[in-house]
PDB file of C-alpha atoms in Angstrom:
ATOM      1  CA  MET A 289     129.594  88.144  48.441  1.00  0.00           C
ATOM      2  CA  ARG A 290     128.279  91.044  50.514  1.00  0.00           C
ATOM      3  CA  LYS A 291     125.004  92.715  49.656  1.00  0.00           C
ATOM      4  CA  SER A 292     125.025  96.335  48.778  1.00  0.00           C
ATOM      5  CA  LYS A 293     123.879  98.782  51.411  1.00  0.00           C
ATOM      6  CA  ALA A 294     120.746  99.616  49.480  1.00  0.00           C
ATOM      7  CA  ALA A 295     119.819  95.844  49.092  1.00  0.00           C
ATOM      8  CA  ASP A 296     120.495  95.295  52.819  1.00  0.00           C
ATOM      9  CA  LEU A 297     118.282  98.227  53.696  1.00  0.00           C
ATOM     10  CA  THR A 298     115.505  96.881  51.456  1.00  0.00           C
ATOM     11  CA  SER A 299     115.725  93.452  53.105  1.00  0.00           C
ATOM     12  CA  ARG A 300     115.542  94.993  56.541  1.00  0.00           C
ATOM     13  CA  ARG A 301     112.423  96.991  55.458  1.00  0.00           C
ATOM     14  CA  ARG A 302     110.797  93.763  54.192  1.00  0.00           C
ATOM     15  CA  LEU A 303     111.600  92.026  57.507  1.00  0.00           C
ATOM     16  CA  ARG A 304     110.272  94.966  59.486  1.00  0.00           C
ATOM     17  CA  LEU A 305     107.047  94.909  57.414  1.00  0.00           C
ATOM     18  CA  ILE A 306     106.725  91.187  57.818  1.00  0.00           C
ATOM     19  CA  PHE A 307     107.406  91.493  61.526  1.00  0.00           C
ATOM     20  CA  HIS A 308     104.933  94.360  61.880  1.00  0.00           C
ATOM     21  CA  PHE A 309     102.068  92.439  60.268  1.00  0.00           C
ATOM     22  CA  SER A 310     102.860  89.243  62.089  1.00  0.00           C
ATOM     23  CA  ASN A 311     103.549  90.725  65.466  1.00  0.00           C
ATOM     24  CA  THR A 312     100.240  91.943  66.861  1.00  0.00           C
ATOM     25  CA  ALA A 313     101.914  92.577  70.211  1.00  0.00           C
ATOM     26  CA  SER A 314     102.912  96.032  68.895  1.00  0.00           C
ATOM     27  CA  ARG A 315      99.325  97.028  68.813  1.00  0.00           C
ATOM     28  CA  PRO A 316      98.030  98.502  72.070  1.00  0.00           C
ATOM     29  CA  PHE A 317      94.715  96.536  71.943  1.00  0.00           C
ATOM     30  CA  PHE A 318      96.648  93.265  72.020  1.00  0.00           C
ATOM     31  CA  LYS A 319      99.367  93.991  74.524  1.00  0.00           C
ATOM     32  CA  GLU A 320      97.524  92.392  77.431  1.00  0.00           C
ATOM     33  CA  LEU A 321      96.414  89.459  75.292  1.00  0.00           C
ATOM     34  CA  PHE A 322      99.987  88.323  74.720  1.00  0.00           C
ATOM     35  CA  MET A 323     100.399  87.822  78.531  1.00  0.00           C
ATOM     36  CA  LYS A 324      97.563  85.272  78.474  1.00  0.00           C
ATOM     37  CA  PRO A 325      97.619  81.526  77.751  1.00  0.00           C
ATOM     38  CA  ILE A 326      97.990  80.471  74.165  1.00  0.00           C
ATOM     39  CA  GLN A 327      94.511  78.908  73.933  1.00  0.00           C
ATOM     40  CA  THR A 328      92.845  82.333  74.365  1.00  0.00           C
ATOM     41  CA  ARG A 329      95.214  84.022  71.933  1.00  0.00           C
ATOM     42  CA  THR A 330      94.445  81.365  69.329  1.00  0.00           C
ATOM     43  CA  LEU A 331      90.678  81.718  69.837  1.00  0.00           C
ATOM     44  CA  LEU A 332      90.786  85.478  69.691  1.00  0.00           C
ATOM     45  CA  ALA A 333      93.139  85.383  66.637  1.00  0.00           C
ATOM     46  CA  ALA A 334      90.681  83.099  64.919  1.00  0.00           C
ATOM     47  CA  VAL A 335      87.849  85.432  65.626  1.00  0.00           C
ATOM     48  CA  LEU A 336      89.729  88.518  64.489  1.00  0.00           C
ATOM     49  CA  ALA A 337      90.938  86.665  61.471  1.00  0.00           C
ATOM     50  CA  ALA A 338      87.349  85.852  60.527  1.00  0.00           C
ATOM     51  CA  CYS A 339      86.482  89.633  60.876  1.00  0.00           C
ATOM     52  CA  SER A 340      89.474  90.654  58.753  1.00  0.00           C
ATOM     53  CA  PHE A 341      88.833  87.982  56.080  1.00  0.00           C
ATOM     54  CA  ALA A 342      85.204  89.196  55.896  1.00  0.00           C
ATOM     55  CA  ALA A 343      86.549  92.638  55.228  1.00  0.00           C
ATOM     56  CA  THR A 344      88.632  91.479  52.228  1.00  0.00           C
ATOM     57  CA  ALA A 345      86.052  89.098  50.811  1.00  0.00           C
ATOM     58  CA  ALA A 346      83.936  90.262  47.881  1.00  0.00           C
ATOM     59  CA  PRO A 347      80.264  89.752  48.145  1.00  0.00           C
ATOM     60  CA  ALA A 348      78.957  87.097  45.747  1.00  0.00           C
ATOM     61  CA  SER A 349      76.079  89.274  44.625  1.00  0.00           C
ATOM     62  CA  THR A 350      74.925  92.675  45.517  1.00  0.00           C
ATOM     63  CA  PRO A 351      71.458  93.794  44.581  1.00  0.00           C
ATOM     64  CA  ALA A 352      71.240  96.733  42.213  1.00  0.00           C
ATOM     65  CA  ALA A 353      69.189  98.594  44.812  1.00  0.00           C
ATOM     66  CA  ASN A 354      72.249  98.741  47.157  1.00  0.00           C
ATOM     67  CA  ASN A 355      74.447 100.491  44.544  1.00  0.00           C
ATOM     68  CA  GLY A 356      76.679 102.986  46.285  1.00  0.00           C
ATOM     69  CA  SER A 357      75.772 105.665  43.673  1.00  0.00           C
ATOM     70  CA  GLU A 358      72.372 105.870  45.310  1.00  0.00           C
ATOM     71  CA  ILE A 359      73.720 107.239  48.537  1.00  0.00           C
ATOM     72  CA  ASP A 360      73.064 111.018  49.114  1.00  0.00           C
ATOM     73  CA  GLY A 361      75.558 111.543  51.879  1.00  0.00           C
ATOM     74  CA  LYS A 362      77.675 110.058  54.727  1.00  0.00           C
ATOM     75  CA  LYS A 363      78.498 110.723  58.378  1.00  0.00           C
ATOM     76  CA  GLU A 364      81.209 109.265  60.599  1.00  0.00           C
ATOM     77  CA  VAL A 365      80.513 108.298  64.214  1.00  0.00           C
ATOM     78  CA  ALA A 366      83.077 107.280  66.879  1.00  0.00           C
ATOM     79  CA  TYR A 367      82.242 104.724  69.592  1.00  0.00           C
ATOM     80  CA  THR A 368      84.010 103.196  72.572  1.00  0.00           C
ATOM     81  CA  CYS A 369      83.086  99.512  72.628  1.00  0.00           C
ATOM     82  CA  GLN A 370      83.795  96.573  74.916  1.00  0.00           C
ATOM     83  CA  VAL A 371      85.648  93.470  73.852  1.00  0.00           C
ATOM     84  CA  GLU A 372      86.041  90.410  76.153  1.00  0.00           C
ATOM     85  CA  ILE A 373      89.530  88.900  76.455  1.00  0.00           C
ATOM     86  CA  ASN A 374      89.856  86.093  78.938  1.00  0.00           C
ATOM     87  CA  GLY A 375      86.746  87.109  80.725  1.00  0.00           C
ATOM     88  CA  LYS A 376      87.996  90.749  81.173  1.00  0.00           C
ATOM     89  CA  LEU A 377      86.241  93.632  79.384  1.00  0.00           C
ATOM     90  CA  THR A 378      88.592  95.874  77.474  1.00  0.00           C
ATOM     91  CA  PRO A 379      87.630  99.148  75.841  1.00  0.00           C
ATOM     92  CA  GLN A 380      88.156  99.344  72.030  1.00  0.00           C
ATOM     93  CA  LYS A 381      87.795 102.519  69.863  1.00  0.00           C
ATOM     94  CA  VAL A 382      85.665 102.054  66.746  1.00  0.00           C
ATOM     95  CA  THR A 383      84.557 104.407  63.997  1.00  0.00           C
ATOM     96  CA  ALA A 384      81.531 103.787  61.747  1.00  0.00           C
ATOM     97  CA  MET A 385      80.805 105.412  58.441  1.00  0.00           C
ATOM     98  CA  TYR A 386      77.164 105.637  57.628  1.00  0.00           C
ATOM     99  CA  GLY A 387      75.705 106.235  54.226  1.00  0.00           C
ATOM    100  CA  PHE A 388      72.152 107.577  53.849  1.00  0.00           C
ATOM    101  CA  LYS A 389      69.521 108.129  51.255  1.00  0.00           C
ATOM    102  CA  GLY A 390      67.232 111.051  52.165  1.00  0.00           C
ATOM    103  CA  ASN A 391      66.923 110.685  55.937  1.00  0.00           C
ATOM    104  CA  ASP A 392      67.273 106.916  56.008  1.00  0.00           C
ATOM    105  CA  ILE A 393      70.618 105.224  56.883  1.00  0.00           C
ATOM    106  CA  VAL A 394      71.081 102.534  54.247  1.00  0.00           C
ATOM    107  CA  VAL A 395      74.690 101.309  54.728  1.00  0.00           C
ATOM    108  CA  ALA A 396      77.381 101.038  57.440  1.00  0.00           C
ATOM    109  CA  GLN A 397      81.017 100.193  57.574  1.00  0.00           C
ATOM    110  CA  LEU A 398      83.170  99.913  60.775  1.00  0.00           C
ATOM    111  CA  LYS A 399      86.900 100.471  61.244  1.00  0.00           C
ATOM    112  CA  ILE A 400      88.373  98.739  64.242  1.00  0.00           C
ATOM    113  CA  GLY A 401      92.031  99.600  64.574  1.00  0.00           C
ATOM    114  CA  ARG A 402      93.323  99.000  61.023  1.00  0.00           C
ATOM    115  CA  GLN A 403      90.602  96.449  60.142  1.00  0.00           C
ATOM    116  CA  ILE A 404      87.601  97.517  58.073  1.00  0.00           C
ATOM    117  CA  THR A 405      84.467  95.470  57.954  1.00  0.00           C
ATOM    118  CA  PRO A 406      82.722  94.837  54.670  1.00  0.00           C
ATOM    119  CA  GLY A 407      79.845  97.179  53.779  1.00  0.00           C
ATOM    120  CA  MET A 408      76.711  96.145  55.646  1.00  0.00           C
ATOM    121  CA  TRP A 409      73.276  97.121  54.290  1.00  0.00           C
ATOM    122  CA  ARG A 410      70.348  97.848  56.540  1.00  0.00           C
ATOM    123  CA  ASP A 411      67.578  95.225  56.630  1.00  0.00           C
ATOM    124  CA  GLY A 412      63.972  95.729  57.621  1.00  0.00           C
ATOM    125  CA  PHE A 413      64.378  95.028  61.373  1.00  0.00           C
ATOM    126  CA  VAL A 414      62.280  97.854  62.857  1.00  0.00           C
ATOM    127  CA  PRO A 415      63.094  98.014  66.556  1.00  0.00           C
ATOM    128  CA  MET A 416      66.827  98.698  65.934  1.00  0.00           C
ATOM    129  CA  ASN A 417      69.004  99.730  63.015  1.00  0.00           C
ATOM    130  CA  ARG A 418      70.504  96.453  61.888  1.00  0.00           C
ATOM    131  CA  PHE A 419      73.043  96.221  59.093  1.00  0.00           C
ATOM    132  CA  ILE A 420      74.055  92.932  57.446  1.00  0.00           C
ATOM    133  CA  SER A 421      76.935  92.136  55.115  1.00  0.00           C
ATOM    134  CA  GLN A 422      76.054  90.363  51.859  1.00  0.00           C
ATOM    135  CA  ASP A 423      78.872  87.804  51.944  1.00  0.00           C
ATOM    136  CA  ASN A 424      77.768  84.237  51.563  1.00  0.00           C
ATOM    137  CA  SER A 425      80.897  82.791  53.355  1.00  0.00           C
ATOM    138  CA  ARG A 426      80.710  85.145  56.432  1.00  0.00           C
ATOM    139  CA  THR A 427      77.838  87.211  57.829  1.00  0.00           C
ATOM    140  CA  THR A 428      78.884  90.348  59.616  1.00  0.00           C
ATOM    141  CA  VAL A 429      76.045  92.200  61.570  1.00  0.00           C
ATOM    142  CA  TRP A 430      76.177  95.659  63.143  1.00  0.00           C
ATOM    143  CA  THR A 431      73.194  96.547  65.375  1.00  0.00           C
ATOM    144  CA  THR A 432      72.671 100.068  66.708  1.00  0.00           C
ATOM    145  CA  MET A 433      70.022 102.108  68.502  1.00  0.00           C
ATOM    146  CA  PRO A 434      67.316 103.501  66.211  1.00  0.00           C
ATOM    147  CA  ALA A 435      68.700 106.556  64.338  1.00  0.00           C
ATOM    148  CA  THR A 436      68.258 108.597  61.183  1.00  0.00           C
ATOM    149  CA  ALA A 437      70.662 110.651  59.108  1.00  0.00           C
ATOM    150  CA  ASP A 438      69.726 113.640  61.263  1.00  0.00           C
ATOM    151  CA  ASN A 439      70.563 112.112  64.719  1.00  0.00           C
ATOM    152  CA  VAL A 440      73.082 109.262  63.948  1.00  0.00           C
ATOM    153  CA  THR A 441      75.926 111.363  65.495  1.00  0.00           C
ATOM    154  CA  GLN A 442      73.915 111.466  68.755  1.00  0.00           C
ATOM    155  CA  VAL A 443      72.946 107.858  69.267  1.00  0.00           C
ATOM    156  CA  ASP A 444      74.767 104.905  70.873  1.00  0.00           C
ATOM    157  CA  GLY A 445      75.880 101.984  68.870  1.00  0.00           C
ATOM    158  CA  GLY A 446      75.273  98.392  69.885  1.00  0.00           C
ATOM    159  CA  LYS A 447      77.003  95.156  68.849  1.00  0.00           C
ATOM    160  CA  LEU A 448      79.154  93.789  66.038  1.00  0.00           C
ATOM    161  CA  SER A 449      78.976  90.094  65.463  1.00  0.00           C
ATOM    162  CA  VAL A 450      80.288  87.605  62.873  1.00  0.00           C
ATOM    163  CA  GLY A 451      78.892  84.256  61.705  1.00  0.00           C
ATOM    164  CA  GLN A 452      80.818  81.731  59.586  1.00  0.00           C
ATOM    165  CA  GLY A 453      78.104  81.439  56.950  1.00  0.00           C
ATOM    166  CA  ALA A 454      74.514  82.291  56.148  1.00  0.00           C
ATOM    167  CA  GLY A 455      72.387  81.393  59.081  1.00  0.00           C
ATOM    168  CA  ALA A 456      75.354  80.400  61.258  1.00  0.00           C
ATOM    169  CA  GLN A 457      75.538  81.197  64.943  1.00  0.00           C
ATOM    170  CA  GLN A 458      76.913  84.759  65.447  1.00  0.00           C
ATOM    171  CA  SER A 459      79.984  85.438  67.630  1.00  0.00           C
ATOM    172  CA  ILE A 460      79.884  88.815  69.368  1.00  0.00           C
ATOM    173  CA  ILE A 461      83.110  90.722  68.584  1.00  0.00           C
ATOM    174  CA  LEU A 462      82.203  94.114  70.046  1.00  0.00           C
ATOM    175  CA  ASP A 463      79.512  94.882  72.645  1.00  0.00           C
ATOM    176  CA  SER A 464      78.058  97.910  74.482  1.00  0.00           C
ATOM    177  CA  CYS A 465      79.307 100.492  71.965  1.00  0.00           C
ATOM    178  CA  LYS A 466      78.764 103.971  73.407  1.00  0.00           C
ATOM    179  CA  LEU A 467      78.920 107.184  71.419  1.00  0.00           C
ATOM    180  CA  ASP A 468      82.173 109.188  71.826  1.00  0.00           C
ATOM    181  CA  ARG A 469      80.730 112.678  71.322  1.00  0.00           C
ATOM    182  CA  ALA A 470      84.100 114.545  71.264  1.00  0.00           C
ATOM    183  CA  ALA A 471      85.611 112.107  68.642  1.00  0.00           C
ATOM    184  CA  THR A 472      82.461 112.193  66.597  1.00  0.00           C
ATOM    185  CA  ALA A 473      82.492 116.026  66.554  1.00  0.00           C
ATOM    186  CA  ARG A 474      86.146 115.993  65.329  1.00  0.00           C
ATOM    187  CA  LEU A 475      85.280 113.503  62.588  1.00  0.00           C
ATOM    188  CA  ASN A 476      82.473 115.631  61.240  1.00  0.00           C
ATOM    189  CA  ARG A 477      83.953 119.163  61.225  1.00  0.00           C
TER     190      ARG A 477
END
């Protein structure tokens, strides 16, 4: 028995969605990657999967002091970072959303392509702005140059790294993140 035209269209849409989410070759960032040996693809896929799972995992416990209702405002900043694929550095566009209380930046969250990191809260590391996720299974860390709410849209970023547990060795995902002034200005109009 033949499917109705509407049912056939729905099936094709499902297949297209499945293909879209399973076929990362359609994303510009990954085009070159799929021309490389499978070992590198597997390794990078595992690292990116760790980052995406960290984004969907709920923190086990969030201190009351880090409640989002205590944030006075937010600003978005655009960066161009470097990611290493098979020993070759490739540029990657990233946006960061910073939440602040008074003039202090207290929380950050990054968007890399369609992936969003978990919220990362600032710790007491004085020489740099360091933001750490509060997820017991994966630790995501974003480190930037020193900044305040007043000048965060004028300061370079730094590194994004992910560790597979509390105290685990961090793997650098993004490095050398430089401020994209034009894109940042568009984000904060």
